[in-house]
Short mmCIF file of C-alpha atoms in Angstrom, two decimals:
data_model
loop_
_atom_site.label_atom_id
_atom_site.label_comp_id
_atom_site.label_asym_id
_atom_site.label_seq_id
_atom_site.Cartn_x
_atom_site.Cartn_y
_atom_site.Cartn_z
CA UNK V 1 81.54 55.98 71.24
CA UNK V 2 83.76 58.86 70.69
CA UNK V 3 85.27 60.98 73.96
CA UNK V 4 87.66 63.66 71.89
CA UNK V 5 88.53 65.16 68.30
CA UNK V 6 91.07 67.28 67.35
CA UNK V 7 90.32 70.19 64.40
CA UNK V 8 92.75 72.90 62.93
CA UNK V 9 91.52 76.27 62.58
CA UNK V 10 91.38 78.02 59.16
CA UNK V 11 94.28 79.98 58.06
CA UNK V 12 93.63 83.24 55.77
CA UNK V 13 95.31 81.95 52.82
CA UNK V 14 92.24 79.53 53.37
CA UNK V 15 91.21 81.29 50.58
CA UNK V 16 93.80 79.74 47.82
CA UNK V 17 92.94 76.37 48.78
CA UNK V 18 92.96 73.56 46.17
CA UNK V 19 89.61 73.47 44.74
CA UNK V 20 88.05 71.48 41.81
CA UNK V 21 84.33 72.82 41.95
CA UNK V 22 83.21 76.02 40.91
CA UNK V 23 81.28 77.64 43.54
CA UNK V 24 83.45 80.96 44.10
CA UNK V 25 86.01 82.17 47.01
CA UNK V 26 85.71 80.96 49.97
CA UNK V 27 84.76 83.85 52.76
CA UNK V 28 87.79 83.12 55.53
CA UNK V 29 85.36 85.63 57.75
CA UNK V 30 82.24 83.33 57.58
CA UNK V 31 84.53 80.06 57.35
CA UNK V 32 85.74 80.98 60.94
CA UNK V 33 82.51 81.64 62.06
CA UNK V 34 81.48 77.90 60.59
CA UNK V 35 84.21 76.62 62.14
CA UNK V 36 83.61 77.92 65.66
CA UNK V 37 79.82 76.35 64.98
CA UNK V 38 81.24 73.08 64.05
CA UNK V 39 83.62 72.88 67.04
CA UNK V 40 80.19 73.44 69.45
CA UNK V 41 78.69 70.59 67.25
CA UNK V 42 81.59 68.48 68.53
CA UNK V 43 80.96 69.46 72.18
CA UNK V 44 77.57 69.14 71.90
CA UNK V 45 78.31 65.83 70.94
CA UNK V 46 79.95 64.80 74.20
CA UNK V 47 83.59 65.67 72.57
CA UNK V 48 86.49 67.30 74.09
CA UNK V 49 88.47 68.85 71.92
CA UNK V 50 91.34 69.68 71.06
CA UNK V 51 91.81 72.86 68.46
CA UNK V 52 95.28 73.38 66.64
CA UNK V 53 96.90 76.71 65.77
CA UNK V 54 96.05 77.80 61.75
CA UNK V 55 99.06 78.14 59.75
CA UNK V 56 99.30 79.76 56.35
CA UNK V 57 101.87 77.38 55.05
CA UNK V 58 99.63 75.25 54.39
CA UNK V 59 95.88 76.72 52.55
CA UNK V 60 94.20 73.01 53.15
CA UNK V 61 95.59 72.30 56.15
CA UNK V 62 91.98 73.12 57.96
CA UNK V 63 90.98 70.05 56.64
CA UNK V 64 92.76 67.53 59.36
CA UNK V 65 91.02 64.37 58.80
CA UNK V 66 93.48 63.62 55.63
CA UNK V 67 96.76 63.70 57.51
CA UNK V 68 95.95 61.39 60.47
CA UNK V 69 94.05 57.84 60.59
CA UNK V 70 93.49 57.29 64.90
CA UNK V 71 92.05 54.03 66.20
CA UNK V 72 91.65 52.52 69.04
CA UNK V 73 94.98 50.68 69.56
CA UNK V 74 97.09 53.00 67.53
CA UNK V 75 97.33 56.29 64.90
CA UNK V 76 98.88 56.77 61.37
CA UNK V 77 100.08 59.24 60.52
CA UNK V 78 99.17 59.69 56.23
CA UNK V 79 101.98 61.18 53.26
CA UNK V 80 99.02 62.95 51.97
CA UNK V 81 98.42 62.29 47.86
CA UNK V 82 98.67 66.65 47.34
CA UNK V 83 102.58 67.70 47.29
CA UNK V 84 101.07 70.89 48.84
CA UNK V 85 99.59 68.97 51.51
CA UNK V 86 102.64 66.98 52.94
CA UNK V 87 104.03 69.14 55.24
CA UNK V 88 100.62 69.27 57.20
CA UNK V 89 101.46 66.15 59.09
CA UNK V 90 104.02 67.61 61.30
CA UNK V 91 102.15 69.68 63.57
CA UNK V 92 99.50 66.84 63.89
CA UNK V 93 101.54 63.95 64.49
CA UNK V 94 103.03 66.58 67.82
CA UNK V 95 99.80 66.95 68.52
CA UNK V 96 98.68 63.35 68.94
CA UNK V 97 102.14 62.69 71.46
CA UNK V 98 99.63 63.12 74.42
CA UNK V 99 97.15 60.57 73.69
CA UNK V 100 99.82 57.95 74.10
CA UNK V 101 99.01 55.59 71.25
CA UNK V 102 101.65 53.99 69.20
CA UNK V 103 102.23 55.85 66.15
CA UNK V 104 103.13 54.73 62.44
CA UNK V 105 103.61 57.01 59.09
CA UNK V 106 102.68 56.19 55.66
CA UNK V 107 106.13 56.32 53.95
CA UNK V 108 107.00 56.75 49.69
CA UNK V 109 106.11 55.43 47.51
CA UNK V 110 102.98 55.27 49.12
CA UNK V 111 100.24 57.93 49.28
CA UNK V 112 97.02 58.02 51.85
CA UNK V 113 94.61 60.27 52.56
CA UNK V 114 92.86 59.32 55.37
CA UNK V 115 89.27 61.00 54.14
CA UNK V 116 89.85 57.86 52.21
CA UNK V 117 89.09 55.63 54.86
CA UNK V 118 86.27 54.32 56.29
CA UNK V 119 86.27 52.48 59.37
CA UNK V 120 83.12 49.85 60.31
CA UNK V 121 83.78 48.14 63.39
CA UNK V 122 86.68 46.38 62.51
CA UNK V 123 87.27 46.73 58.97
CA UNK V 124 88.63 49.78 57.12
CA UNK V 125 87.41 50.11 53.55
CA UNK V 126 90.01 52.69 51.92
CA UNK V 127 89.49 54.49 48.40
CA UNK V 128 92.04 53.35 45.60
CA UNK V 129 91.64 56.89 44.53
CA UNK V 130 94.00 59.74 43.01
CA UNK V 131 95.49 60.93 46.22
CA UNK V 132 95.48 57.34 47.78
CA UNK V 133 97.71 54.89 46.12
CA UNK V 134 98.21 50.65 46.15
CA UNK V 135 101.56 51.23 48.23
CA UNK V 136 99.64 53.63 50.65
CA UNK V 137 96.74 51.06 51.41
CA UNK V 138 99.30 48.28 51.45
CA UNK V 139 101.30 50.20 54.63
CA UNK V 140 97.78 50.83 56.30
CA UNK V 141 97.12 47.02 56.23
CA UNK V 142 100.43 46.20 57.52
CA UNK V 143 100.19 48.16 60.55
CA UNK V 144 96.58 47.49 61.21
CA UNK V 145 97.11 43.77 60.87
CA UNK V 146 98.68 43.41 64.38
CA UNK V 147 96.08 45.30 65.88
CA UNK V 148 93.60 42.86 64.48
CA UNK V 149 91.95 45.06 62.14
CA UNK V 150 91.31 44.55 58.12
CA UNK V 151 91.53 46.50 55.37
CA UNK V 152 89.76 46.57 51.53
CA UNK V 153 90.74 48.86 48.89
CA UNK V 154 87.82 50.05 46.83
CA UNK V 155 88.38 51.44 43.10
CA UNK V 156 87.09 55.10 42.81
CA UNK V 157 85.57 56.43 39.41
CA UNK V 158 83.94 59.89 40.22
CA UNK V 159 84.53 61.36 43.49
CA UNK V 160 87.83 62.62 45.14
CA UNK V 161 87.71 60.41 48.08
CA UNK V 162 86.01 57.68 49.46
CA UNK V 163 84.35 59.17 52.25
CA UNK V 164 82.84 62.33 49.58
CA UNK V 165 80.52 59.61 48.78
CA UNK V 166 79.69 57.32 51.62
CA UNK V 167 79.29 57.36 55.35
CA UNK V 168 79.19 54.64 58.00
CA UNK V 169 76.30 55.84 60.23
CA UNK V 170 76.63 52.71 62.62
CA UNK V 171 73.89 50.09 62.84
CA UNK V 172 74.85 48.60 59.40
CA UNK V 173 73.94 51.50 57.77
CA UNK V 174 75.60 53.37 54.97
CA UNK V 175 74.82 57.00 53.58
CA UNK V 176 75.83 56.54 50.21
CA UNK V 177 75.76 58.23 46.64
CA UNK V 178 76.40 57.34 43.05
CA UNK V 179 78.87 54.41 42.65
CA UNK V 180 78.64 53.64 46.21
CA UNK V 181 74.87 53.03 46.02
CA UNK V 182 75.79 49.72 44.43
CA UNK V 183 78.71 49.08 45.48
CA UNK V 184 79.09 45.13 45.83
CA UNK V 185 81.47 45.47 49.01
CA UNK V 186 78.43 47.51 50.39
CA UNK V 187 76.01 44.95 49.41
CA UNK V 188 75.16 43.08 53.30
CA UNK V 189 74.33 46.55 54.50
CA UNK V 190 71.32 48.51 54.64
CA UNK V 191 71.67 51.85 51.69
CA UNK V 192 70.46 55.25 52.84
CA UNK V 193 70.56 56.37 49.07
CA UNK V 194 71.08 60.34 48.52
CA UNK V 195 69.51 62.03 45.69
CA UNK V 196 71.94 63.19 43.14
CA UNK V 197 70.75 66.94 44.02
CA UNK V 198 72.26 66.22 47.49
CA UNK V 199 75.60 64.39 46.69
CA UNK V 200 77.30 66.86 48.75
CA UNK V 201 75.40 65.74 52.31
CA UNK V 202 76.92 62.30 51.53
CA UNK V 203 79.53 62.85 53.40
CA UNK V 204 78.16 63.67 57.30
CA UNK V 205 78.96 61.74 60.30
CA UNK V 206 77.73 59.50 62.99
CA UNK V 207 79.01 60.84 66.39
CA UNK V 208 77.54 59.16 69.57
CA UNK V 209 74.15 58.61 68.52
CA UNK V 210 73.93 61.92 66.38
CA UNK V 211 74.43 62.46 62.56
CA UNK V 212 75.89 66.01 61.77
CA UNK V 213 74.71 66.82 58.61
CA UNK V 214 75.43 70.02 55.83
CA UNK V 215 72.97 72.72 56.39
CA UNK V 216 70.73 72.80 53.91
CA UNK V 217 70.25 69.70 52.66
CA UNK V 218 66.75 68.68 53.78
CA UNK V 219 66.27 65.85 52.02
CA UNK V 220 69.56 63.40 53.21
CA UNK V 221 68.27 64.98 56.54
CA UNK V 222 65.22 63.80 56.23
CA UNK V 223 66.14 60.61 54.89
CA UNK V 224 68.35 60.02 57.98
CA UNK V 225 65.75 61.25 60.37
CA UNK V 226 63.65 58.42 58.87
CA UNK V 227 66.09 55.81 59.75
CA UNK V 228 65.61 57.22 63.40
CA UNK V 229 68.91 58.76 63.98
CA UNK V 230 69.18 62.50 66.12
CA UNK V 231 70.42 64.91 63.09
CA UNK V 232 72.28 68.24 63.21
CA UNK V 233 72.54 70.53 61.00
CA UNK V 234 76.06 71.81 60.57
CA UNK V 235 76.79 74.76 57.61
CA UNK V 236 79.94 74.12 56.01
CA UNK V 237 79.49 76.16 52.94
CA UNK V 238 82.76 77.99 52.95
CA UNK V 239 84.77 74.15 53.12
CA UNK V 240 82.93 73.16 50.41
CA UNK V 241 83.75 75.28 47.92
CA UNK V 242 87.23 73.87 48.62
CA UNK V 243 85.85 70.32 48.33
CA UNK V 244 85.65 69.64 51.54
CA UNK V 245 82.95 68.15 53.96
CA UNK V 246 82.16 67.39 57.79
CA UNK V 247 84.11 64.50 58.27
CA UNK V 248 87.30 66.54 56.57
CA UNK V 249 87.45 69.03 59.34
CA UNK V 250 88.03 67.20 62.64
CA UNK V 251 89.78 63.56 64.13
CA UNK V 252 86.96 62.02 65.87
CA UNK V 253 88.42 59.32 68.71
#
């Protein structure tokens, strides 16, 4: 069970994020107003959190999850696989000081982006993927080892990182899409498979007994509901016409 998360507010240059789809300018208006909405998702969820200043150095910096990995017994701190994106790590690795956990950092020539880890119970699957390198998921399993954690790299063909594509929802269940669907690493647990229309709501997330999930995608909701998880509908539109999902904007520990 999760007690706290940490999330970064938008910045305006928000808008020149790095982008690879083509679904138009993000609105930084209505992406603050989505992000206020996600942060009382994250309460609602029993959270306390913890909310960052923006800063304009840094368009994608909204997106938190990929500069920090935080576990029970310790937090690593990523070199993010973006050049633009490196500097991000700063302000978050200050802001985890207070939670009093050892800390590491992903050093070169390694690259990790931590939306390219998954974490079931004890085992990390991370995405061999083009902003998350060999040397990168060779650091992670050195300084999870001691901890007693384990770590697989998975080979990515079509999405930008692991988690774009596949969710742990606890319970040995998986939300998964394309590749993942048949995935042999994924093969002892049960597949929630989303329709190809819906590859977007692959990516929502299991937080104390509730799955936030995109607004608007009624059929992954649906399909969740079915497995008899509590859903929530979260709308994220303005992140994802920068490519990124739930899981991308917060820490969850």
């Amino acid at each position: 069970m999760f007690t706290s998360a940490m999330v970064k507010s938008p910045c305006p240059n928000l808008v020149h994020g790095i982008r690879n789809t083509n679904l138009g300018t993000p609105d930084f208006a209505r992406a603050c107003r989505q992000h206020a909405h996600y942060i009382d998702a994250l309460t609602g969820c029993g959270l306390s959190v913890t909310v960052l200043e923006p800063d304009d150095a840094f368009p994608d910096s909204t997106f938190i999850e990929d500069t920090c990995l935080v576990t029970e017994k310790c937090v690593v701190i990523t070199r993010p696989g973006h050049l633009s994106r490196r500097g991000e790590t700063r302000a978050v690795a200050h802001a985890m000081q207070p939670f009093n956990r050892p800390v590491m950092e992903i050093t070169s020539p390694g690259t990790l982006d931590a939306g390219d880890v998954m974490q079931v119970d004890r085992h990390f699957y991370v995405g061999l993927s083009g902003r998350t390198n060999a040397d990168g998921i060779r650091q992670l399993e050195q300084f999870l080892g001691p901890y007693g954690y384990t770590v697989s790299a998975i080979s990515l063909t079509s999405v930008l990182h692991l988690k774009t594509g596949v969710s742990y929802l606890e319970n040995s269940c998986l939300l998964a899409w394309g590749e993942f669907i048949t995935q042999p690493e994924f093969s002892d647990f049960t597949i929630l498979p989303v329709d190809d229309s819906e590859a977007y709501a692959a990516n929502s997330v299991w937080i104390n007994d509730r799955v936030l999930v995109p607004a608007g995608f009624e059929k992954t909701r649906d399909l969740i509901e079915a497995h008899g998880y509590d859903t929530l509908a979260v709308d994220v539109s303005e992140f994802q016409k920068l490519d990124g999902g739930l899981s991308c904007l917060s820490l969850r520990f």
